Amino acid sequence: MTTFTIARIYGVQENADAYRILVDRLWPRGITQTDAALDEWCKDLAPTSELRKWWNHDPESLNEFADRYRAELDDNVLLPDILSRLTTHAHVTLLYGAKDPHVNHAVILRDYLAEHS
């Protein structure tokens, strides 16, 4: 069974055994590809640009954003293949660039992937 965790890409890499995947649509500022130490960058798991711009990381809208984002994930035709690929690893760390560790799409994605794996 795969364990999904989240971490800010700007932080120190904590689990060297984890498969590291960036789940932001945009590359994080100030991070080089070498410093990121990624195994994969999967823009297809990120919210659409339209949804991201609508939400604007507003904590007041987090629940509605979560509902909309989950609907996008449900409709994502690439998700079965992505999930199949990710679940070949024991530990997967979903990396994000947002400042708030509780108000970001990776929290929702982590829970969604755990529910569907």
PDB file of C-alpha atoms in Angstrom:
ATOM      1  CA  MET A   1       0.000   0.000   0.000  1.00  0.00           C
ATOM      2  CA  THR A   2       1.273   3.442  -0.906  1.00  0.00           C
ATOM      3  CA  THR A   3       1.626   6.167   1.692  1.00  0.00           C
ATOM      4  CA  PHE A   4       1.049   9.674   0.344  1.00  0.00           C
ATOM      5  CA  THR A   5       2.566  12.634   2.183  1.00  0.00           C
ATOM      6  CA  ILE A   6       2.906  16.288   1.293  1.00  0.00           C
ATOM      7  CA  ALA A   7       5.803  18.695   1.674  1.00  0.00           C
ATOM      8  CA  ARG A   8       6.670  22.203   0.617  1.00  0.00           C
ATOM      9  CA  ILE A   9       9.244  22.083  -2.165  1.00  0.00           C
ATOM     10  CA  TYR A  10      11.219  24.850  -0.464  1.00  0.00           C
ATOM     11  CA  GLY A  11      11.768  22.681   2.636  1.00  0.00           C
ATOM     12  CA  VAL A  12      14.432  20.133   3.420  1.00  0.00           C
ATOM     13  CA  GLN A  13      13.962  16.703   1.882  1.00  0.00           C
ATOM     14  CA  GLU A  14      12.888  14.517   4.789  1.00  0.00           C
ATOM     15  CA  ASN A  15      12.247  11.057   3.367  1.00  0.00           C
ATOM     16  CA  ALA A  16      15.018  10.036   0.988  1.00  0.00           C
ATOM     17  CA  ASP A  17      13.154   6.817   0.162  1.00  0.00           C
ATOM     18  CA  ALA A  18      10.021   8.583  -1.073  1.00  0.00           C
ATOM     19  CA  TYR A  19       9.143   9.076  -4.725  1.00  0.00           C
ATOM     20  CA  ARG A  20       9.095  12.886  -5.083  1.00  0.00           C
ATOM     21  CA  ILE A  21       6.498  14.395  -7.382  1.00  0.00           C
ATOM     22  CA  LEU A  22       5.808  18.085  -7.966  1.00  0.00           C
ATOM     23  CA  VAL A  23       2.042  18.579  -8.235  1.00  0.00           C
ATOM     24  CA  ASP A  24       1.954  22.295  -9.137  1.00  0.00           C
ATOM     25  CA  ARG A  25       1.048  23.426 -12.627  1.00  0.00           C
ATOM     26  CA  LEU A  26       3.684  26.188 -12.481  1.00  0.00           C
ATOM     27  CA  TRP A  27       7.363  25.647 -11.671  1.00  0.00           C
ATOM     28  CA  PRO A  28       8.187  27.105  -8.215  1.00  0.00           C
ATOM     29  CA  ARG A  29      10.211  30.302  -8.242  1.00  0.00           C
ATOM     30  CA  GLY A  30      13.823  30.143  -7.182  1.00  0.00           C
ATOM     31  CA  ILE A  31      14.097  26.344  -7.353  1.00  0.00           C
ATOM     32  CA  THR A  32      16.399  24.695  -9.859  1.00  0.00           C
ATOM     33  CA  GLN A  33      15.680  21.257 -11.238  1.00  0.00           C
ATOM     34  CA  THR A  34      18.735  19.964  -9.398  1.00  0.00           C
ATOM     35  CA  ASP A  35      17.639  21.452  -6.069  1.00  0.00           C
ATOM     36  CA  ALA A  36      14.130  20.077  -6.507  1.00  0.00           C
ATOM     37  CA  ALA A  37      15.478  16.500  -6.678  1.00  0.00           C
ATOM     38  CA  LEU A  38      12.260  15.378  -8.351  1.00  0.00           C
ATOM     39  CA  ASP A  39      11.372  11.994  -9.653  1.00  0.00           C
ATOM     40  CA  GLU A  40       8.470  13.466 -11.608  1.00  0.00           C
ATOM     41  CA  TRP A  41       6.628  16.709 -12.334  1.00  0.00           C
ATOM     42  CA  CYS A  42       2.967  15.910 -12.873  1.00  0.00           C
ATOM     43  CA  LYS A  43       1.072  19.033 -13.940  1.00  0.00           C
ATOM     44  CA  ASP A  44      -1.903  16.813 -14.768  1.00  0.00           C
ATOM     45  CA  LEU A  45      -2.649  16.385 -11.053  1.00  0.00           C
ATOM     46  CA  ALA A  46      -2.724  20.126 -10.398  1.00  0.00           C
ATOM     47  CA  PRO A  47      -5.927  22.151 -10.462  1.00  0.00           C
ATOM     48  CA  THR A  48      -6.662  23.821 -13.776  1.00  0.00           C
ATOM     49  CA  SER A  49      -5.397  27.352 -14.183  1.00  0.00           C
ATOM     50  CA  GLU A  50      -8.982  28.601 -14.159  1.00  0.00           C
ATOM     51  CA  LEU A  51      -9.756  26.916 -10.844  1.00  0.00           C
ATOM     52  CA  ARG A  52      -6.462  28.011  -9.293  1.00  0.00           C
ATOM     53  CA  LYS A  53      -7.069  31.632 -10.290  1.00  0.00           C
ATOM     54  CA  TRP A  54     -10.682  31.514  -9.059  1.00  0.00           C
ATOM     55  CA  TRP A  55      -9.598  30.202  -5.661  1.00  0.00           C
ATOM     56  CA  ASN A  56      -6.532  32.453  -5.210  1.00  0.00           C
ATOM     57  CA  HIS A  57      -5.615  30.489  -2.020  1.00  0.00           C
ATOM     58  CA  ASP A  58      -8.505  32.081  -0.137  1.00  0.00           C
ATOM     59  CA  PRO A  59      -9.017  30.102   3.111  1.00  0.00           C
ATOM     60  CA  GLU A  60     -12.695  31.150   3.144  1.00  0.00           C
ATOM     61  CA  SER A  61     -13.237  29.337  -0.173  1.00  0.00           C
ATOM     62  CA  LEU A  62     -11.268  26.202   0.654  1.00  0.00           C
ATOM     63  CA  ASN A  63     -14.289  23.894   0.989  1.00  0.00           C
ATOM     64  CA  GLU A  64     -15.795  24.988  -2.322  1.00  0.00           C
ATOM     65  CA  PHE A  65     -12.375  24.779  -3.951  1.00  0.00           C
ATOM     66  CA  ALA A  66     -11.977  21.238  -2.595  1.00  0.00           C
ATOM     67  CA  ASP A  67     -15.319  20.202  -4.089  1.00  0.00           C
ATOM     68  CA  ARG A  68     -14.448  21.690  -7.471  1.00  0.00           C
ATOM     69  CA  TYR A  69     -10.932  20.242  -7.439  1.00  0.00           C
ATOM     70  CA  ARG A  70     -12.211  16.765  -6.547  1.00  0.00           C
ATOM     71  CA  ALA A  71     -14.670  17.055  -9.454  1.00  0.00           C
ATOM     72  CA  GLU A  72     -11.765  17.894 -11.768  1.00  0.00           C
ATOM     73  CA  LEU A  73      -9.853  14.878 -10.483  1.00  0.00           C
ATOM     74  CA  ASP A  74     -12.903  12.658 -10.985  1.00  0.00           C
ATOM     75  CA  ASP A  75     -13.081  13.815 -14.616  1.00  0.00           C
ATOM     76  CA  ASN A  76      -9.330  13.510 -15.255  1.00  0.00           C
ATOM     77  CA  VAL A  77      -8.927  10.752 -17.852  1.00  0.00           C
ATOM     78  CA  LEU A  78      -5.202  10.501 -17.063  1.00  0.00           C
ATOM     79  CA  LEU A  79      -5.736   9.799 -13.371  1.00  0.00           C
ATOM     80  CA  PRO A  80      -6.007   5.982 -13.562  1.00  0.00           C
ATOM     81  CA  ASP A  81      -2.634   5.722 -15.316  1.00  0.00           C
ATOM     82  CA  ILE A  82      -1.023   8.244 -12.959  1.00  0.00           C
ATOM     83  CA  LEU A  83      -2.396   6.482  -9.896  1.00  0.00           C
ATOM     84  CA  SER A  84      -1.263   3.120 -11.234  1.00  0.00           C
ATOM     85  CA  ARG A  85       2.250   4.499 -11.710  1.00  0.00           C
ATOM     86  CA  LEU A  86       2.374   6.148  -8.274  1.00  0.00           C
ATOM     87  CA  THR A  87       1.139   3.115  -6.394  1.00  0.00           C
ATOM     88  CA  THR A  88       4.183   1.122  -7.505  1.00  0.00           C
ATOM     89  CA  HIS A  89       6.071   3.099  -4.830  1.00  0.00           C
ATOM     90  CA  ALA A  90       5.740   2.527  -1.096  1.00  0.00           C
ATOM     91  CA  HIS A  91       6.068   6.217  -0.241  1.00  0.00           C
ATOM     92  CA  VAL A  92       5.120   9.174  -2.446  1.00  0.00           C
ATOM     93  CA  THR A  93       5.752  12.775  -1.428  1.00  0.00           C
ATOM     94  CA  LEU A  94       3.547  15.326  -3.183  1.00  0.00           C
ATOM     95  CA  LEU A  95       5.474  18.582  -3.431  1.00  0.00           C
ATOM     96  CA  TYR A  96       3.847  21.998  -3.633  1.00  0.00           C
ATOM     97  CA  GLY A  97       5.011  25.608  -3.586  1.00  0.00           C
ATOM     98  CA  ALA A  98       2.245  27.315  -1.581  1.00  0.00           C
ATOM     99  CA  LYS A  99       3.239  28.968   1.688  1.00  0.00           C
ATOM    100  CA  ASP A 100       0.412  27.652   3.856  1.00  0.00           C
ATOM    101  CA  PRO A 101       0.812  23.947   4.726  1.00  0.00           C
ATOM    102  CA  HIS A 102      -2.918  23.596   5.429  1.00  0.00           C
ATOM    103  CA  VAL A 103      -4.475  25.756   2.703  1.00  0.00           C
ATOM    104  CA  ASN A 104      -3.222  24.309  -0.563  1.00  0.00           C
ATOM    105  CA  HIS A 105      -4.329  21.819  -3.179  1.00  0.00           C
ATOM    106  CA  ALA A 106      -1.773  19.177  -2.159  1.00  0.00           C
ATOM    107  CA  VAL A 107      -3.709  18.510   1.065  1.00  0.00           C
ATOM    108  CA  ILE A 108      -6.819  17.729  -0.967  1.00  0.00           C
ATOM    109  CA  LEU A 109      -4.861  15.723  -3.534  1.00  0.00           C
ATOM    110  CA  ARG A 110      -3.139  13.628  -0.849  1.00  0.00           C
ATOM    111  CA  ASP A 111      -6.479  12.657   0.654  1.00  0.00           C
ATOM    112  CA  TYR A 112      -8.027  12.018  -2.760  1.00  0.00           C
ATOM    113  CA  LEU A 113      -5.181   9.751  -3.873  1.00  0.00           C
ATOM    114  CA  ALA A 114      -5.244   7.835  -0.599  1.00  0.00           C
ATOM    115  CA  GLU A 115      -8.997   7.272  -0.985  1.00  0.00           C
ATOM    116  CA  HIS A 116      -8.625   6.060  -4.579  1.00  0.00           C
ATOM    117  CA  SER A 117      -5.490   3.910  -4.336  1.00  0.00           C
TER     118      SER A 117
END
